[in-house]
Coordinates of C-alpha atoms and ligand atoms in Angstrom, one line a residue:
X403 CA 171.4 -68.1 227.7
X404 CA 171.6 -64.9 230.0
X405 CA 168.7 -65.6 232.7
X406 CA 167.2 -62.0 233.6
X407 CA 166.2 -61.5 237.2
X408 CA 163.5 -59.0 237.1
X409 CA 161.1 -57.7 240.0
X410 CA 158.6 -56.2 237.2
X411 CA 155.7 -58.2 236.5
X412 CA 155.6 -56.7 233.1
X413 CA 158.9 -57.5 232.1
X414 CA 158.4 -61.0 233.0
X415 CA 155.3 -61.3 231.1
X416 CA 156.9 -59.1 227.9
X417 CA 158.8 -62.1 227.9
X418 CA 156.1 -64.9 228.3
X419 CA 154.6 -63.1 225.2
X420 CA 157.9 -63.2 223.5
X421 CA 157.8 -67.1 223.8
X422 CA 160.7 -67.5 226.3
X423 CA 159.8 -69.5 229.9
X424 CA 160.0 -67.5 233.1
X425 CA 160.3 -69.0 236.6
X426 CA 157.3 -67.0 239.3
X427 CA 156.9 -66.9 242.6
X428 CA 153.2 -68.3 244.1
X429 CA 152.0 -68.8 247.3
X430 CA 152.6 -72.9 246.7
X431 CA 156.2 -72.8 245.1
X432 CA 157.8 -71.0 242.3
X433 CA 156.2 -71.7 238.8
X434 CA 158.4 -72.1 235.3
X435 CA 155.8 -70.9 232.8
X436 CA 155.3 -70.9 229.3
X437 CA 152.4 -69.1 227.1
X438 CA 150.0 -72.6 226.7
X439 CA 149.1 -71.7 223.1
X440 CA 153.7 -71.3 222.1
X441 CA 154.7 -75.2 221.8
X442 CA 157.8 -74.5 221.3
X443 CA 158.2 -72.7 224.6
X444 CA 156.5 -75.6 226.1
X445 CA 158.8 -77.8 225.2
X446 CA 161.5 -75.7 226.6
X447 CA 160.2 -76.0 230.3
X448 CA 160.7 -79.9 229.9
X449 CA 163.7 -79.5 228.2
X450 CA 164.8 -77.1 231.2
X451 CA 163.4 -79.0 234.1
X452 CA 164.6 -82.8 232.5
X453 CA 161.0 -83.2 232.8
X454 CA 159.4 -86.7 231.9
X455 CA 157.1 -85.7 228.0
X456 CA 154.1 -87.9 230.1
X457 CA 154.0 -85.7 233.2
X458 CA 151.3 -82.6 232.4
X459 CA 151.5 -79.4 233.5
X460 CA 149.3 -77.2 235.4
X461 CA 147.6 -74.1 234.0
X462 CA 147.9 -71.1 235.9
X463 CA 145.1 -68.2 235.0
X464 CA 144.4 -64.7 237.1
X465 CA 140.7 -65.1 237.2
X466 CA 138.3 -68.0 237.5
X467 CA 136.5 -66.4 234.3
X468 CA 139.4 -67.7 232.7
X469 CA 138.4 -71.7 233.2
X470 CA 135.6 -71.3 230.2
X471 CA 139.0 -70.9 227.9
X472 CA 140.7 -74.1 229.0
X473 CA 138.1 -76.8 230.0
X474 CA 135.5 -78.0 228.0
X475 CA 132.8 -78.2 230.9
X476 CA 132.2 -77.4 234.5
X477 CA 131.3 -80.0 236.4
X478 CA 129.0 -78.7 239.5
X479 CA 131.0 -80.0 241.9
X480 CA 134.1 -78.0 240.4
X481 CA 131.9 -74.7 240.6
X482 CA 131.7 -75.8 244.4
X483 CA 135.5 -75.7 244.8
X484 CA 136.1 -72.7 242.4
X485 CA 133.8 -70.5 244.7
X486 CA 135.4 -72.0 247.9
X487 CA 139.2 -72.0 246.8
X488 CA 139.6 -69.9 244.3
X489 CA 142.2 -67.9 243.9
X490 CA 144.2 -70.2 246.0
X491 CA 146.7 -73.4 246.3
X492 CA 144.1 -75.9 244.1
X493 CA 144.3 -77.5 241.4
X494 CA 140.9 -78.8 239.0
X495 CA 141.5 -81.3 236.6
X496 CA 138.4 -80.9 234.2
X497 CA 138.0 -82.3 230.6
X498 CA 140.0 -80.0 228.4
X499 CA 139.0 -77.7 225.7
X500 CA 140.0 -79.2 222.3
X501 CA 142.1 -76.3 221.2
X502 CA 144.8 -77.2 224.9
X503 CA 147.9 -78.6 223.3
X504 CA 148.9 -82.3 224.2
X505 CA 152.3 -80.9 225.2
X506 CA 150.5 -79.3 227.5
X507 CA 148.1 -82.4 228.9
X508 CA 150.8 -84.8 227.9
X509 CA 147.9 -86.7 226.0
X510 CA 145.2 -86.7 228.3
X511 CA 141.6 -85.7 227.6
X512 CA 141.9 -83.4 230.8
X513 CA 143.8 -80.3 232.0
X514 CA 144.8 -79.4 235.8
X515 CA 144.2 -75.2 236.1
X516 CA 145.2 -73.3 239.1
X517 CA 144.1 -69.6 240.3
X518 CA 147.2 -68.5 242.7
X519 CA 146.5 -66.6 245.2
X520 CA 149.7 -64.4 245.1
X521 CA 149.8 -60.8 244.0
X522 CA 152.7 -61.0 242.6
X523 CA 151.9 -63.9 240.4
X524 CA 148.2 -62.6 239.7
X525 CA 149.5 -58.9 237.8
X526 CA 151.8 -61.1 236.0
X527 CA 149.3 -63.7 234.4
X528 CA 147.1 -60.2 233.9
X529 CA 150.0 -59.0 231.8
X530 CA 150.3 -62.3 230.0
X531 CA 148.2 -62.6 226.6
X532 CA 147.0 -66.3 227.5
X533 CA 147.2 -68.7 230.1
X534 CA 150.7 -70.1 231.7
X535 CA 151.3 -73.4 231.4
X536 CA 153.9 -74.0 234.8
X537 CA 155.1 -77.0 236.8
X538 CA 157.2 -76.3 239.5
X539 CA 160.9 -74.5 238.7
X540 CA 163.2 -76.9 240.0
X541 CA 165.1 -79.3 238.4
X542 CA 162.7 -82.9 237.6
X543 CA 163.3 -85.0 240.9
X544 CA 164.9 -81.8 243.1
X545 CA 162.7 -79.7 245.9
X546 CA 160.8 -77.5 244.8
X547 CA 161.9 -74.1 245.2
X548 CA 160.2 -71.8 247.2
X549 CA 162.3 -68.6 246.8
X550 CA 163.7 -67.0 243.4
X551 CA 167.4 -68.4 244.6
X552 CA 166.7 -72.0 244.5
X553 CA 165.6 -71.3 241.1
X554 CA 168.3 -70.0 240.1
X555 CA 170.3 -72.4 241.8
X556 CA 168.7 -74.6 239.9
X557 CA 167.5 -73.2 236.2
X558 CA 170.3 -70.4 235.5
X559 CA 171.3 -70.3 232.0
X560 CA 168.1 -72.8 231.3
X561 CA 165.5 -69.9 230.9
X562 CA 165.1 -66.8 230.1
X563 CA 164.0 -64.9 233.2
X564 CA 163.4 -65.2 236.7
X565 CA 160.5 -62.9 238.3
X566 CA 161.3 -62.3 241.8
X567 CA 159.0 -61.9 244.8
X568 CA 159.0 -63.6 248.6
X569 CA 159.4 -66.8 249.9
X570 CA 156.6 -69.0 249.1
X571 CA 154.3 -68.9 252.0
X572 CA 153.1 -72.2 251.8
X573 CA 155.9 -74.0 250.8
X574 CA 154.3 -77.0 249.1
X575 CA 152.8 -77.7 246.0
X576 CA 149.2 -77.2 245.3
X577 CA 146.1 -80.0 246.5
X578 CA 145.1 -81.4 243.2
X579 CA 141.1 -82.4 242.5
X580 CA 140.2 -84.5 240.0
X581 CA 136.8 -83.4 239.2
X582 CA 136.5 -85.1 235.8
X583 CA 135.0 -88.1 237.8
X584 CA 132.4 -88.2 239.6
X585 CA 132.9 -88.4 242.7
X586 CA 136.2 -85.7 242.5
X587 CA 139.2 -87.8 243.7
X588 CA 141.6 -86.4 245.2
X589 CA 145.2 -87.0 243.5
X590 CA 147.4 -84.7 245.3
X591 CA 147.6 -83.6 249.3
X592 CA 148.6 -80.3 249.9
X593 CA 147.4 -77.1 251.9
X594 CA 144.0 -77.8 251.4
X595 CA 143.1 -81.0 253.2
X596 CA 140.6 -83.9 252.1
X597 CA 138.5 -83.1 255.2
X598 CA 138.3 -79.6 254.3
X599 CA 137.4 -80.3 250.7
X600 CA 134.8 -82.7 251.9
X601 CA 133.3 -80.1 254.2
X602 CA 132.3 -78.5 250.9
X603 CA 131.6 -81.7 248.5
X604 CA 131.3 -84.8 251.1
X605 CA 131.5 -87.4 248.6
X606 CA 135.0 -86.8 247.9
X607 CA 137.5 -89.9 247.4
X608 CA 140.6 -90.1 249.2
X609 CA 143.7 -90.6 246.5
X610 CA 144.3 -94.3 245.2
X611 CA 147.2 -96.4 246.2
X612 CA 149.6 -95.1 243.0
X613 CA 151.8 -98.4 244.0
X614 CA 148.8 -101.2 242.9
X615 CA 148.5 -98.8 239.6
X616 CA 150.1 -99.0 236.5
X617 CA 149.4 -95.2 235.0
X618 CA 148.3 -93.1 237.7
X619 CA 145.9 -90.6 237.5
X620 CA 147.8 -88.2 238.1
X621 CA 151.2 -89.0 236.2
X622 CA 153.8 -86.8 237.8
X623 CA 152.9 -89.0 241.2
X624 CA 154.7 -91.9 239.6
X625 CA 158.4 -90.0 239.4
X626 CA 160.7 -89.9 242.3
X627 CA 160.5 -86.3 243.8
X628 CA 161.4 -83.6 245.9
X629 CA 164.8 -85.5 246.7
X630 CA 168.0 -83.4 248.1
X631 CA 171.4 -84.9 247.8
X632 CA 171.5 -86.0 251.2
X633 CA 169.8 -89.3 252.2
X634 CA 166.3 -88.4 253.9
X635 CA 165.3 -91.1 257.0
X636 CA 162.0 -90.8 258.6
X637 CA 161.6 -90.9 261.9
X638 CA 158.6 -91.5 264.8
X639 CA 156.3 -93.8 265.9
X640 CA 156.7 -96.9 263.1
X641 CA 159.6 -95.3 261.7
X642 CA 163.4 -95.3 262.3
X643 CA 164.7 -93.8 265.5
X644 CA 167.0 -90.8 264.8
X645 CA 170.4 -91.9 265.7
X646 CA 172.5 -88.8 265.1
X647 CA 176.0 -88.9 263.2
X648 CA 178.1 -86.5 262.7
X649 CA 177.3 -84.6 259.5
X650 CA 173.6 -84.8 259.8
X651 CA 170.7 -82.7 260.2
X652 CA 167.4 -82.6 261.6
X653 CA 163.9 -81.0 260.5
X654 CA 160.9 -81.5 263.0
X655 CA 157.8 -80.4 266.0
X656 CA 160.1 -81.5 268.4
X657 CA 164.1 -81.3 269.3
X658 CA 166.6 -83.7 268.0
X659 CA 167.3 -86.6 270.4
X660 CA 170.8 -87.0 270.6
X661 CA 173.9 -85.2 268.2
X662 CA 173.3 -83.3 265.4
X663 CA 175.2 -80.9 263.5
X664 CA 172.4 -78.6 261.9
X665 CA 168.4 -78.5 263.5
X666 CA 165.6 -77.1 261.8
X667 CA 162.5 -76.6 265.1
X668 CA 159.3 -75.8 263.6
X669 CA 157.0 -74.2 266.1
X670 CA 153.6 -75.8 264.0
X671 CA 152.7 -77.6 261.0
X672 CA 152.7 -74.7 258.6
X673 CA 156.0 -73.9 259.5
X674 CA 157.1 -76.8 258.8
X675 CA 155.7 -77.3 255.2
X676 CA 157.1 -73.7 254.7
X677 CA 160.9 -74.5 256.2
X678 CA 160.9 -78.1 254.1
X679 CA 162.2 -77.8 250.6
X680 CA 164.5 -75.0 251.6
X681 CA 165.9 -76.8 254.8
X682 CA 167.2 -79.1 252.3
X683 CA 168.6 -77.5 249.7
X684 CA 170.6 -75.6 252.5
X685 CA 171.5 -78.9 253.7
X686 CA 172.7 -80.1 250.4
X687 CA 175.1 -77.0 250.0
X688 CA 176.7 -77.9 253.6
X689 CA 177.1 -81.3 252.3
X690 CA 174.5 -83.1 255.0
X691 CA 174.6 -86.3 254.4
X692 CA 171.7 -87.3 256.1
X693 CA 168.5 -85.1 257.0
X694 CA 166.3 -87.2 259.8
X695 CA 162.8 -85.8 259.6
X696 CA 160.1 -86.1 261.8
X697 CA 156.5 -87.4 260.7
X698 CA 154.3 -85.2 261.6
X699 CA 150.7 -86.1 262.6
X700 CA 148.8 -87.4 259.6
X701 CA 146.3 -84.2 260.0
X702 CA 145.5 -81.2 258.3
X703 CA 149.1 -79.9 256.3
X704 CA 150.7 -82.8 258.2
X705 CA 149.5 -85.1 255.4
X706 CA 150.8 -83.8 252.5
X707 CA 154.2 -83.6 254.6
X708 CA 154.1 -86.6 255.2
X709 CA 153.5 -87.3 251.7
X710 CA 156.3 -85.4 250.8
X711 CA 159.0 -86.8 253.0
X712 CA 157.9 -90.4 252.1
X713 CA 158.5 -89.7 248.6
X714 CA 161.6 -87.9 249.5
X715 CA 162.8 -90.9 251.4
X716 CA 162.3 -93.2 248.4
X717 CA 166.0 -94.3 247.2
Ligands
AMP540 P1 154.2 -79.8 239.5 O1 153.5 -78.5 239.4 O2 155.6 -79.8 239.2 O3 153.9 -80.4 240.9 O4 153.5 -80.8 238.4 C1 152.2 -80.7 238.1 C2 151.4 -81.9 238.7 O5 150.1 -81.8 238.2 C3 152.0 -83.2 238.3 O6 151.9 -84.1 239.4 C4 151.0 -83.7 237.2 O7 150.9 -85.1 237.1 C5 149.7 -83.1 237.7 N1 148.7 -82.8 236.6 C6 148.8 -81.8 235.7 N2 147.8 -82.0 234.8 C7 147.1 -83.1 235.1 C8 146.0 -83.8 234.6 N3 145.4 -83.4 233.5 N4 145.6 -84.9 235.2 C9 146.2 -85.3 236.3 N5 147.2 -84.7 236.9 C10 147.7 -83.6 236.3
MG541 MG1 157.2 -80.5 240.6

């Protein structure tokens, strides 16, 4: 299949409508999308992503008006977050309408909907005639990709278009809020920290360790992710210290100690999250074989670095 790389927001969603899956740009990461009521398109982002049938997808709307279509009720500690956060990088899980597809939910009685704050991505879901069903358009187990190359890097001849716009300015995948219990849990760190959430609804839980759980909450956390090529060590207090090689690479606050062939400074935290996945896919096509990475402090963005690079550590 010919992958079209379009910069019109209608073109891209002429296509959604059409039934084909189109990869968008967000302020988290790039989306691949799919209209939620085509299950046949659904299928296709799995099919293009190698993506696990039990791991859910996110659905993306323009407008918080939008929720009433896809959840079944609206919890009041939801309406909380929706008037704080949205549009912007969270995710709700709520119960689901009946009418969401279990391709969609993979199964579950819930659904996870996001409001991007993006432009870009905002005139496209407009243009779309339902919601967007999109996990993030890289291959399963790969970086995410926060510009419209890495997508294609990854997903060319997989899907039908690629809607181009900037660099992600976040870099990291959306905070996720399970607001189906009560207290909200929350099941995935991201831009939006748990002390911010909790400055808004206190009783917030912290996630639960996924390790001591069979089926997480929140099934994607159980899949090996955001891995380049290259082997990833983790380094600071309680963690290895960075002996550089030849060949390797470094991504931190502070400057590598010792030899390293390719360093990636990041002035502040946000930088950092922003720099992450694409400092490694750029490692992976010089053929790093190891990328040291600082830990950040376990504050603010820091934790859902740190969340990140843990994961991306994992052999
Ligand atoms: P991605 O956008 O690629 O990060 O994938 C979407 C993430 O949202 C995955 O980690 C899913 O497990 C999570 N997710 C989507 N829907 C639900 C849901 N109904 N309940 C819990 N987690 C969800
Ligand atoms: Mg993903």
């Amino acid at each position: 299949m010919q992958t079209i790389i379009t910069e019109s927001v209608t073109v891209a969603a002429t296509w959604i409508n059409r039934g084909e899956v189109v990869a968008f740009p967000t302020e988290t990461v790039y989306g691949l999308g799919a209209d939620i009521t085509n299950e046949t398109a659904i299928e296709n982002i799995f099919a293009a992503k190698g993506r696990p049938l039990d791991n859910p997808l996110i659905i993306h709307i323009h407008s918080p008006g939008q929720i009433q279509d896809v959840a079944s009720e609206i919890p009041e500690t939801a309406n909380t977050f929706i008037r704080q956060f949205f549009p912007g990088p969270l995710t709700l899980i709520l119960n689901r309408k009946e009418t969401i597809s279990p391709l969609v939910t993979a199964g579950l009685p819930t659904v996870g909907i996001r409001c991007p704050n993006h432009p870009v991505a905002r005139e496209f879901l407009k243009r779309c005639n339902h919601p967007v069903a999109a996990p993030s358009a890289n291959i399963s187990g790969r970086p995410s990709a926060t510009d419209w190359k890495a997508v294609h890097d990854d997903l060319k001849e997989k899907i039908r278009c690629v809607l181009k716009g900037p660099q992600s300015a976040l870099g990291l995948e959306s905070t996720i809020v399970d607001c189906s219990e009560t207290p909200p849990r929350l099941l995935r760190s991201g831009a939006i920290s748990l002390e911010t959430l909790r400055k808004f609804v206190p009783e917030t839980r912290p996630p639960v360790d996924t390790e001591k759980h069979v089926r997480p909450k929140s099934p994607g956390l159980k899949y090996p992710h955001y891995s380049p090529s290259a082997l990833v060590k983790l380094c600071g207090p309680g963690y290895s210290v960075c002996e550089g090689e030849a060949g390797s690479a470094w991504i931190g606050l502070s400057s590598p100690p010792g030899k390293i062939a390719k360093t990636c400074l990041c002035k502040d935290m946000e930088e950092y999250a922003f720099r992450l996945f694409s400092f490694f896919r750029e490692c992976d096509r010089e053929h790093i074989k190891t990328i040291f990475c600082e830990m950040p402090p376990a504050e603010g963005i820091g934790i859902a670095i740190r969340d990140r690079l843990k994961k991306a550590a994992e052999e």
